[in-house]
Amino acid sequence: MMFDLDKEQLREALASAKQIEASLRERLREQDLVLGGIEALQGEEDPSLLQARVFDLLSRSVAFNLALVVEPEGEGFACTAATDPMAVGARWPGGGFFSRVAHGRAAVVADNRRVPEWGLCEGLSPLPGGGIYAPILGASGPGLLVLCSHRAGAYSARDGALVSRLSLLVSQTLASAQRRRLAEAARAADIARQAAVEASEAKSRFLANMSHEIRTPLNGVTAVADLLAMTDLAPRQQEMAQLIAQSGRMLERLLNDVLDFAKIEAGQLDVERTPFDLGPALQAMIDLFAAKADAKGLAFRAHIAPAATGLFEGDSLRVRQVLGNLLSNAVKFTEAGEVVLDVSAEDGPADSLITLRVTDTGCGFTPERGARLFDRFEQGDDSITRQFGGTGLGLAISRSLAEMMGGAISWRSTPGQGSTFEATFRARRVQDAALTITDAGAPPHPHDLRVLVVEDNPNNRRIVAMVLDLVQAQATYAENGQEALDAFAPGRFDIVLMDLQMPVLDGLSATRRIRELERAVIATPVPIIALSANAMTHHVAEALAAGATAHVAKPILPGRLIETMVGLIQDSPLPATAKASG
């Protein structure tokens, strides 16, 4: 009897040992699967291959007909990866069973069709069989790993526990894939940024080269036309010379508009803050367009309120540019009636808000067309472009300049009755009485000045010679920077006109070496005017940084060049003979 009892106990102990062995063997298998999965995923860079390896790992542990990775999207869920590519993109509503699993524990169901979300799924029908739903942490938040079988009741609680453990690998895979996607996106963004920088630099170089190449022949047109108009001509010839000069100025303005807009887009256009008298600053522009209005038979009235007079700190050049664009459009698009300018100012605690209001009785435009007028290269429609010409950049540039000066541009218009444009900008009123701007009149012309002209273009040398002949200057010519250095000696010249872009030795390098030579012998620096078709803002800055005293852009205005020379001569300690001859 005792023997039978011992025998039964041994049988039970053996069965228990076998169960423990099977359980340990299953755990070891699960651990091997996890470790094997980690090893299989290491070193893989492609997110899609990572996911494929996870699905393969799952297939070696649990049989299924379809595996899905479901991640949160908006208020619901979406399939982001699947063993069947057709399932990717399927969508389920949020809440309910899917949300409970995503934020809780794994679940095993005997029939997927009993899960409420499948009835509202878009893009995928449930398999008529069992399923395992395990929580995962996706790239966009808590999601699910779903395994589906064609066979109802295919999975046990142990299968669910195993898949729940393996879902950790899925989460790690998704996180790794997301990190790699972000790294790839960062690399792509860096490549795109570098390409954009290179494209911007290439555009800047192209614009600089085009500016130089266009201004060089344009210099020959406008400067020679101006000089020709100064000679004794018959009235008909005088009119022809003026037409050539006006056409050249128009072409220069178009070029400046394109360059200004390119600088605005690149963030390279700066506004200055220097004292200026608002009334005189606007008067030249008023006189110019009053004459143009008179030529068309239009009345032109301008009123500057007393509050808008006096000294302000700002960029007078850009203020005139904005006003010029508004007056130009008003005169251009008005065939009968009048153009009226009103300038007012409203003082604030820190600065003044200045308003330029231009009203015309022109053709006007609709609100739809007006909404497009401030777009680049936009003039309302093609017929206006054909009739009136222009780049379509004036208003776009003016709006950017007004905003850069703390203001804005607004408009109102009625088709067939006219338009009103209102530009505002901010400027600090200058109260210091010491900052008084006076007009001493045109300075006397200097005679017998010794001028070193450094210019490689023979046409430009001839043009400069014509200008210098007006003041009876003694000119010495050099065709490049090296020839200029060979000719230069401290005290030999009263002023230097230096081109910047030349062969052998460029103007910037020649200017630096002249300054080095003067410092070496402790000589008074000679005024150097950078006289160049390189007229963009950074070109001017580079010239001044190299040691130039001033910059005059081509096309040359003879009067402006002479005035610049006179101003520098008056401010510099020239030899007594040179000063007295002026």
XYZ file of C-alpha atoms in Angstrom:
582
model
C 0.000 0.000 0.000
C 2.833 2.291 0.978
C 4.605 1.368 -2.253
C 1.582 2.376 -4.318
C 1.412 5.724 -2.497
C 5.100 6.426 -3.132
C 4.601 5.488 -6.738
C 1.698 7.902 -7.148
C 3.657 10.717 -5.520
C 6.598 10.089 -7.797
C 4.272 10.154 -10.801
C 2.824 13.540 -9.661
C 6.292 14.916 -8.960
C 7.469 13.832 -12.399
C 4.471 15.480 -14.057
C 5.081 18.658 -12.083
C 8.745 18.618 -13.051
C 7.781 18.222 -16.696
C 5.426 21.209 -16.421
C 8.141 23.299 -14.817
C 10.558 22.171 -17.536
C 8.054 23.104 -20.270
C 7.417 26.457 -18.642
C 11.153 27.160 -18.351
C 11.657 25.996 -21.917
C 8.870 28.390 -23.061
C 10.385 31.251 -21.123
C 13.808 30.480 -22.551
C 12.241 30.440 -26.026
C 10.602 33.782 -25.378
C 13.880 35.194 -24.117
C 15.667 33.789 -27.141
C 13.042 35.453 -29.350
C 13.486 38.802 -27.618
C 17.281 38.591 -27.636
C 17.238 37.348 -31.221
C 14.939 40.213 -32.165
C 17.211 42.780 -30.550
C 20.196 41.264 -32.338
C 18.292 41.219 -35.649
C 17.343 44.879 -35.311
C 20.799 46.152 -34.443
C 22.665 47.953 -37.194
C 19.693 48.254 -39.507
C 19.233 51.766 -40.942
C 16.159 51.406 -43.145
C 12.927 51.900 -41.105
C 10.897 49.736 -43.502
C 13.375 46.844 -43.143
C 13.288 47.257 -39.372
C 9.528 46.812 -39.391
C 9.750 43.820 -41.741
C 12.182 42.118 -39.345
C 9.806 42.701 -36.424
C 6.958 41.075 -38.361
C 9.252 38.143 -39.186
C 10.163 37.797 -35.501
C 6.485 37.734 -34.576
C 5.730 35.066 -37.191
C 8.310 32.759 -35.598
C 6.549 32.956 -32.238
C 2.828 33.226 -33.080
C 1.015 32.206 -36.245
C -1.096 34.930 -37.861
C -2.558 35.891 -41.221
C -2.284 39.648 -40.822
C -0.202 41.864 -38.528
C -0.883 45.591 -38.116
C 0.874 48.478 -36.397
C -1.815 51.008 -35.438
C -0.825 54.483 -34.229
C -2.856 57.510 -33.086
C -3.872 60.000 -35.774
C -5.961 63.013 -34.843
C -8.845 61.780 -32.729
C -8.608 58.195 -33.991
C -6.096 55.567 -35.120
C -4.438 54.701 -38.423
C -2.458 51.718 -39.703
C 1.154 52.805 -40.340
C 2.666 49.389 -41.123
C 1.312 45.928 -41.994
C 2.281 42.596 -43.469
C -0.246 43.391 -46.200
C 0.643 46.768 -47.822
C -3.035 47.245 -48.786
C -3.884 47.602 -45.092
C -1.611 50.611 -44.568
C -3.701 53.766 -44.245
C -6.801 52.075 -42.780
C -8.454 54.220 -40.092
C -10.436 53.526 -36.907
C -12.333 55.920 -34.640
C -10.902 56.844 -31.271
C -12.226 55.778 -27.881
C -13.667 52.392 -26.996
C -11.768 49.112 -27.193
C -8.737 50.392 -29.169
C -8.140 53.264 -26.740
C -8.484 50.962 -23.683
C -5.845 48.578 -25.070
C -3.504 51.386 -26.205
C -3.516 52.838 -22.677
C -3.789 49.550 -20.812
C -3.069 45.821 -21.197
C -3.039 43.288 -24.033
C -6.303 41.549 -24.924
C -7.143 38.303 -26.736
C -10.454 37.991 -28.618
C -12.022 34.925 -30.142
C -13.604 36.809 -33.070
C -12.337 40.160 -34.389
C -15.791 41.017 -35.693
C -16.956 41.497 -32.107
C -14.561 44.463 -31.654
C -16.768 47.588 -32.133
C -14.098 49.624 -33.982
C -14.049 47.219 -36.932
C -17.598 48.142 -37.827
C -16.524 51.781 -38.319
C -13.135 51.072 -39.916
C -12.299 52.840 -43.178
C -10.202 50.880 -45.667
C -10.088 47.413 -44.086
C -12.529 44.644 -43.122
C -11.894 42.436 -40.046
C -10.700 38.888 -40.533
C -13.344 36.367 -39.405
C -11.154 34.868 -36.690
C -9.278 35.453 -33.461
C -7.025 38.357 -32.634
C -4.397 39.655 -30.237
C -4.321 43.371 -29.379
C -1.194 44.548 -27.534
C -0.295 48.129 -26.501
C 2.741 49.802 -28.087
C 4.260 53.263 -27.915
C 4.271 54.641 -31.445
C 6.013 57.690 -32.842
C 2.875 59.774 -32.276
C 1.729 58.245 -28.978
C 0.124 55.069 -27.519
C -0.991 52.644 -30.230
C -1.610 48.937 -30.827
C 0.007 45.869 -32.330
C -2.780 43.721 -33.807
C -2.401 40.078 -34.927
C -5.310 38.515 -36.799
C -6.028 34.875 -37.660
C -8.501 33.276 -40.055
C -9.350 30.759 -37.325
C -11.772 31.726 -34.565
C -10.393 31.284 -31.036
C -6.889 30.826 -32.420
C -5.029 32.457 -29.538
C -4.605 31.690 -25.862
C -3.806 33.906 -22.927
C -0.189 32.697 -23.128
C -0.059 33.847 -26.773
C -1.328 37.236 -25.675
C 1.330 37.483 -22.941
C 4.072 36.537 -25.401
C 2.928 39.098 -27.977
C 2.680 41.678 -25.196
C 6.348 41.077 -24.387
C 7.328 41.208 -28.030
C 5.370 44.456 -28.456
C 8.170 46.145 -26.517
C 10.391 45.367 -29.488
C 7.816 46.931 -31.787
C 7.845 50.100 -29.668
C 11.638 50.180 -29.716
C 11.599 49.639 -33.465
C 9.133 52.485 -34.012
C 11.210 54.790 -31.800
C 14.391 53.820 -33.625
C 12.726 54.303 -36.997
C 11.407 57.679 -35.878
C 14.871 58.764 -34.729
C 16.321 57.715 -38.050
C 13.551 59.457 -39.958
C 14.225 62.617 -37.955
C 17.952 62.274 -38.612
C 17.272 61.807 -42.314
C 14.934 64.805 -42.300
C 17.584 66.866 -40.500
C 20.192 65.820 -43.059
C 17.800 66.613 -45.913
C 16.958 69.987 -44.352
C 20.652 70.756 -43.943
C 21.303 69.825 -47.565
C 18.332 71.947 -48.661
C 19.511 74.856 -46.492
C 23.002 74.646 -47.940
C 21.566 74.481 -51.450
C 19.413 77.527 -50.679
C 22.447 79.413 -49.350
C 24.449 78.511 -52.435
C 21.532 79.492 -54.682
C 21.190 82.810 -52.851
C 24.918 83.452 -53.147
C 24.821 82.532 -56.831
C 21.871 84.879 -57.351
C 23.714 87.658 -55.528
C 26.807 87.108 -57.670
C 24.659 87.053 -60.804
C 22.878 90.270 -59.822
C 26.174 91.939 -58.965
C 27.699 90.901 -62.281
C 24.598 91.930 -64.229
C 24.525 95.265 -62.400
C 28.153 95.870 -63.329
C 27.769 94.739 -66.938
C 24.606 96.816 -67.511
C 25.853 99.933 -65.746
C 29.104 100.025 -67.733
C 27.511 100.585 -71.198
C 24.678 102.576 -69.583
C 27.344 104.927 -68.264
C 28.327 105.652 -71.845
C 24.730 106.450 -72.793
C 23.632 108.682 -69.931
C 26.883 110.443 -69.096
C 27.644 111.300 -72.722
C 24.044 112.455 -73.240
C 24.356 114.749 -70.210
C 27.668 116.105 -71.461
C 26.243 116.560 -74.942
C 23.315 118.520 -73.528
C 25.805 120.912 -71.880
C 27.260 121.895 -75.253
C 25.986 124.528 -77.676
C 23.302 122.614 -79.567
C 20.411 123.542 -81.779
C 17.009 123.213 -80.027
C 16.193 120.024 -81.914
C 19.570 118.514 -81.028
C 19.131 119.600 -77.390
C 15.784 117.805 -77.284
C 17.324 114.624 -78.720
C 20.164 114.674 -76.164
C 17.664 115.103 -73.341
C 15.566 112.190 -74.637
C 18.650 109.957 -74.649
C 19.504 111.010 -71.097
C 15.921 110.504 -69.874
C 15.749 107.046 -71.435
C 19.025 106.140 -69.769
C 17.714 107.339 -66.397
C 14.575 105.253 -66.895
C 16.660 102.164 -67.625
C 18.793 102.863 -64.553
C 15.661 103.152 -62.418
C 14.373 99.790 -63.669
C 17.733 98.245 -62.857
C 17.693 99.768 -59.379
C 14.157 98.442 -58.766
C 15.203 94.888 -59.602
C 18.330 95.125 -57.435
C 16.422 96.685 -54.529
C 13.799 93.952 -54.604
C 16.491 91.265 -54.707
C 18.167 92.855 -51.670
C 14.843 93.054 -49.819
C 14.159 89.363 -50.489
C 17.664 88.461 -49.272
C 17.295 90.652 -46.159
C 20.297 92.723 -47.230
C 18.614 96.121 -47.578
C 19.179 98.448 -44.642
C 17.618 101.806 -43.826
C 19.822 104.583 -42.520
C 19.106 106.913 -39.618
C 20.665 110.313 -40.265
C 19.262 113.838 -39.775
C 17.437 115.326 -42.753
C 15.038 118.190 -43.381
C 11.789 116.598 -44.555
C 10.533 119.564 -46.601
C 13.615 120.061 -48.802
C 14.097 116.296 -49.009
C 10.651 115.916 -50.640
C 10.776 119.118 -52.697
C 13.033 117.742 -55.438
C 10.613 114.832 -55.963
C 7.648 117.230 -55.918
C 9.257 119.481 -58.537
C 10.086 116.509 -60.761
C 6.549 115.110 -60.866
C 4.933 118.527 -60.984
C 6.779 119.028 -64.267
C 5.679 115.599 -65.515
C 2.070 116.316 -64.561
C 2.204 119.676 -66.306
C 3.516 117.989 -69.462
C 0.383 115.772 -69.451
C -1.914 118.716 -68.817
C -2.658 117.633 -65.232
C -3.046 119.910 -62.233
C -0.562 119.142 -59.485
C -0.955 120.351 -55.906
C 1.306 119.619 -52.944
C 0.796 120.594 -49.326
C 3.236 119.936 -46.502
C 1.664 120.548 -43.084
C 3.668 122.687 -40.613
C 3.957 119.667 -38.295
C 5.795 117.802 -41.089
C 8.535 120.420 -41.430
C 11.873 120.471 -39.650
C 14.602 117.971 -38.959
C 13.947 114.267 -38.572
C 16.235 111.270 -38.119
C 15.662 108.656 -40.791
C 16.518 107.559 -44.322
C 15.688 110.462 -46.623
C 16.718 108.468 -49.716
C 14.194 105.709 -48.996
C 11.481 108.243 -48.107
C 11.996 109.910 -51.481
C 11.963 106.512 -53.164
C 8.566 105.643 -51.662
C 7.128 109.055 -52.552
C 8.593 108.830 -56.050
C 6.906 105.490 -56.681
C 3.522 106.780 -55.479
C 3.727 110.016 -57.498
C 5.005 108.154 -60.560
C 2.004 105.807 -60.531
C -0.425 108.664 -59.932
C 0.864 110.690 -62.888
C 1.242 107.606 -65.080
C -2.314 106.343 -64.592
C -4.069 109.739 -64.702
C -5.059 111.079 -68.103
C -7.176 114.050 -66.961
C -7.775 115.931 -63.738
C -5.243 116.298 -60.962
C -2.698 114.711 -58.660
C -2.607 115.903 -55.040
C 0.077 115.275 -52.410
C -0.569 115.877 -48.702
C 2.226 115.410 -46.154
C 1.337 115.368 -42.457
C 2.972 114.309 -39.203
C 1.700 113.233 -35.806
C 4.201 113.503 -32.962
C 4.347 110.688 -30.437
C 6.314 110.223 -27.207
C 9.272 108.567 -28.965
C 8.937 109.462 -32.632
C 6.636 110.962 -35.249
C 4.304 109.135 -37.629
C 4.651 110.836 -41.007
C 2.003 110.293 -43.676
C 2.426 110.753 -47.432
C -1.004 110.786 -49.088
C -1.198 110.803 -52.908
C -4.630 111.226 -54.529
C -5.367 111.143 -58.268
C -8.328 111.255 -60.628
C -7.017 108.414 -62.762
C -8.452 105.148 -64.005
C -8.748 103.547 -60.555
C -9.064 99.809 -60.006
C -11.235 97.148 -58.394
C -10.615 95.708 -54.906
C -9.608 92.398 -56.507
C -6.976 94.076 -58.659
C -5.841 96.254 -55.765
C -5.155 93.172 -53.642
C -2.598 92.098 -56.247
C -0.868 95.433 -56.808
C 1.681 94.905 -54.045
C 2.742 91.525 -55.423
C 6.053 91.539 -57.250
C 5.935 92.056 -61.013
C 2.208 92.797 -60.730
C 0.508 95.715 -62.449
C -3.105 94.632 -62.421
C -3.273 93.054 -65.883
C -1.269 92.649 -69.057
C -2.984 95.546 -70.822
C -1.638 97.980 -68.234
C 1.832 96.538 -68.676
C 1.640 97.078 -72.419
C 0.193 100.561 -72.107
C 2.275 101.968 -69.290
C 5.364 99.768 -68.949
C 7.458 99.331 -65.808
C 8.686 96.366 -63.794
C 5.701 96.063 -61.474
C 8.095 96.255 -58.506
C 7.553 99.848 -57.368
C 4.672 99.235 -54.956
C 6.154 95.982 -53.648
C 9.420 97.781 -52.877
C 7.589 100.777 -51.390
C 5.552 98.595 -49.056
C 8.703 96.797 -47.850
C 10.523 100.099 -47.320
C 7.574 101.600 -45.416
C 7.416 98.544 -43.159
C 11.186 98.671 -42.590
C 10.742 102.299 -41.470
C 7.962 101.363 -39.021
C 5.016 102.228 -41.253
C 2.742 100.750 -43.907
C 0.975 101.493 -47.187
C -2.804 101.466 -47.641
C -5.048 102.334 -50.568
C -8.596 102.970 -51.653
C -9.837 103.282 -55.219
C -12.959 103.553 -57.348
C -12.767 102.375 -60.976
C -13.046 105.326 -63.314
C -12.813 107.921 -60.531
C -9.311 107.683 -59.101
C -7.204 106.306 -56.275
C -5.605 107.349 -53.010
C -2.421 105.757 -51.694
C -1.239 106.495 -48.173
C 2.282 105.644 -47.031
C 3.384 106.082 -43.418
C 6.775 105.842 -41.769
C 8.242 106.678 -38.379
C 11.107 109.079 -37.768
C 12.433 110.718 -34.631
C 12.201 114.491 -34.606
C 15.621 116.118 -34.102
C 15.483 118.980 -31.604
C 19.236 119.729 -31.413
C 19.680 123.212 -32.854
C 23.280 122.378 -33.687
C 22.061 119.976 -36.372
C 21.177 122.603 -38.935
C 21.198 121.772 -42.608
C 22.179 124.673 -44.798
C 22.466 125.083 -48.521
C 25.630 126.981 -49.265
C 24.866 126.882 -52.963
C 26.940 125.204 -55.637
C 30.621 125.170 -54.632
C 33.093 126.764 -57.002
C 34.602 124.556 -59.669
C 38.175 123.538 -58.837
C 40.666 124.179 -61.614
C 44.041 122.619 -62.251
C 43.299 119.676 -59.979
C 45.691 116.792 -60.369
C 43.523 113.708 -60.775
C 44.618 110.090 -61.094
C 41.948 108.195 -63.093
C 42.150 104.405 -62.709
C 39.807 102.795 -65.262
C 40.276 99.786 -67.540
C 37.373 100.517 -69.914
C 38.449 102.929 -72.699
C 34.924 104.327 -73.147
C 34.652 105.061 -69.439
C 38.092 106.736 -69.457
C 36.917 109.004 -72.262
C 33.693 109.849 -70.377
C 35.610 110.742 -67.199
C 37.961 112.856 -69.311
C 34.989 114.819 -70.666
C 33.764 115.473 -67.117
C 37.204 116.541 -65.913
C 37.519 118.863 -68.910
C 34.578 120.800 -67.483
C 36.691 121.765 -64.462
C 39.994 121.946 -66.378
C 41.551 119.190 -64.284
C 44.955 117.692 -65.069
C 44.309 113.964 -65.491
C 46.700 111.027 -65.403
C 45.283 107.685 -66.533
C 45.991 104.120 -65.401
C 44.316 101.036 -66.878
C 44.545 98.830 -63.783
C 45.450 98.936 -60.111
C 49.093 98.078 -60.646
C 49.571 100.940 -63.083
C 47.906 103.213 -60.512
C 50.420 102.145 -57.851
C 53.285 102.723 -60.274
C 51.994 106.245 -60.996
C 51.040 107.173 -57.438
C 53.259 109.004 -54.994
C 52.179 110.947 -51.864
C 51.551 114.570 -52.759
C 51.541 113.955 -56.502
C 47.721 113.895 -56.908
C 44.911 115.877 -55.322
C 42.264 113.192 -55.840
C 41.988 109.619 -57.187
C 39.051 108.197 -59.185
C 39.275 104.432 -58.723
C 37.353 101.781 -60.631
C 36.855 98.595 -58.609
C 36.679 95.741 -61.116
C 39.887 95.677 -63.158
C 42.442 93.143 -64.423
C 45.965 92.628 -62.969
C 45.120 94.375 -59.672
C 41.568 95.318 -58.657
C 40.555 98.668 -57.245
C 40.019 97.476 -53.664
C 43.541 96.062 -53.478
C 45.018 99.164 -55.099
C 43.173 101.397 -52.602
C 44.499 99.388 -49.647
C 48.076 99.607 -50.945
C 47.811 103.363 -51.479
C 46.680 103.757 -47.863
C 49.534 101.526 -46.680
C 52.028 103.643 -48.612
C 50.617 106.853 -47.112
C 50.818 105.437 -43.593
C 54.387 104.284 -44.166
C 55.579 107.820 -44.986
C 53.065 109.558 -42.656
C 51.475 111.399 -45.599
C 48.079 113.103 -45.624
C 45.571 110.658 -47.171
C 44.489 111.667 -50.670
C 40.705 111.547 -51.300
C 39.842 108.371 -53.235
C 36.469 108.118 -54.961
C 35.411 104.588 -55.845
C 33.925 105.182 -59.289
C 32.347 101.867 -60.170
C 29.447 99.999 -61.735
C 29.598 97.757 -58.638
C 26.866 99.749 -56.915
C 25.168 97.302 -54.540
C 25.200 98.033 -50.809
C 27.935 95.549 -49.962
C 30.089 96.914 -52.807
C 29.901 100.397 -51.289
C 30.713 99.005 -47.840
C 33.681 97.054 -49.207
C 35.044 100.135 -50.962
C 34.820 102.287 -47.834
C 36.337 99.510 -45.705
C 39.278 99.283 -48.132
C 40.011 102.986 -47.602
C 37.938 104.816 -50.225
C 36.711 108.223 -49.134
C 33.471 108.063 -51.137
C 31.629 105.926 -53.682
C 29.994 107.234 -56.875
C 28.007 104.703 -58.888
C 27.924 104.410 -62.627
C 26.191 105.612 -64.744
C 27.995 108.836 -63.869
C 26.058 112.029 -63.370
C 28.633 114.687 -64.298
C 27.224 117.208 -61.829
C 27.160 114.677 -58.982
C 30.744 113.598 -59.627
C 31.954 117.210 -59.685
C 30.022 118.011 -56.486
C 31.517 114.963 -54.750
C 35.008 115.956 -55.818
C 34.493 119.552 -54.646
C 33.121 118.397 -51.299
C 36.103 116.133 -50.676
C 38.570 118.796 -51.761
C 37.042 121.346 -49.382
C 37.256 118.876 -46.498
C 40.826 117.753 -47.182
C 44.123 119.635 -46.634
C 45.044 120.063 -50.300
C 48.088 122.030 -51.439
C 47.545 125.787 -51.403
C 47.725 126.085 -55.188
C 44.905 123.586 -55.623
C 42.688 125.312 -53.047
C 43.284 128.770 -54.390
C 42.510 127.734 -57.946
C 39.024 126.660 -56.824
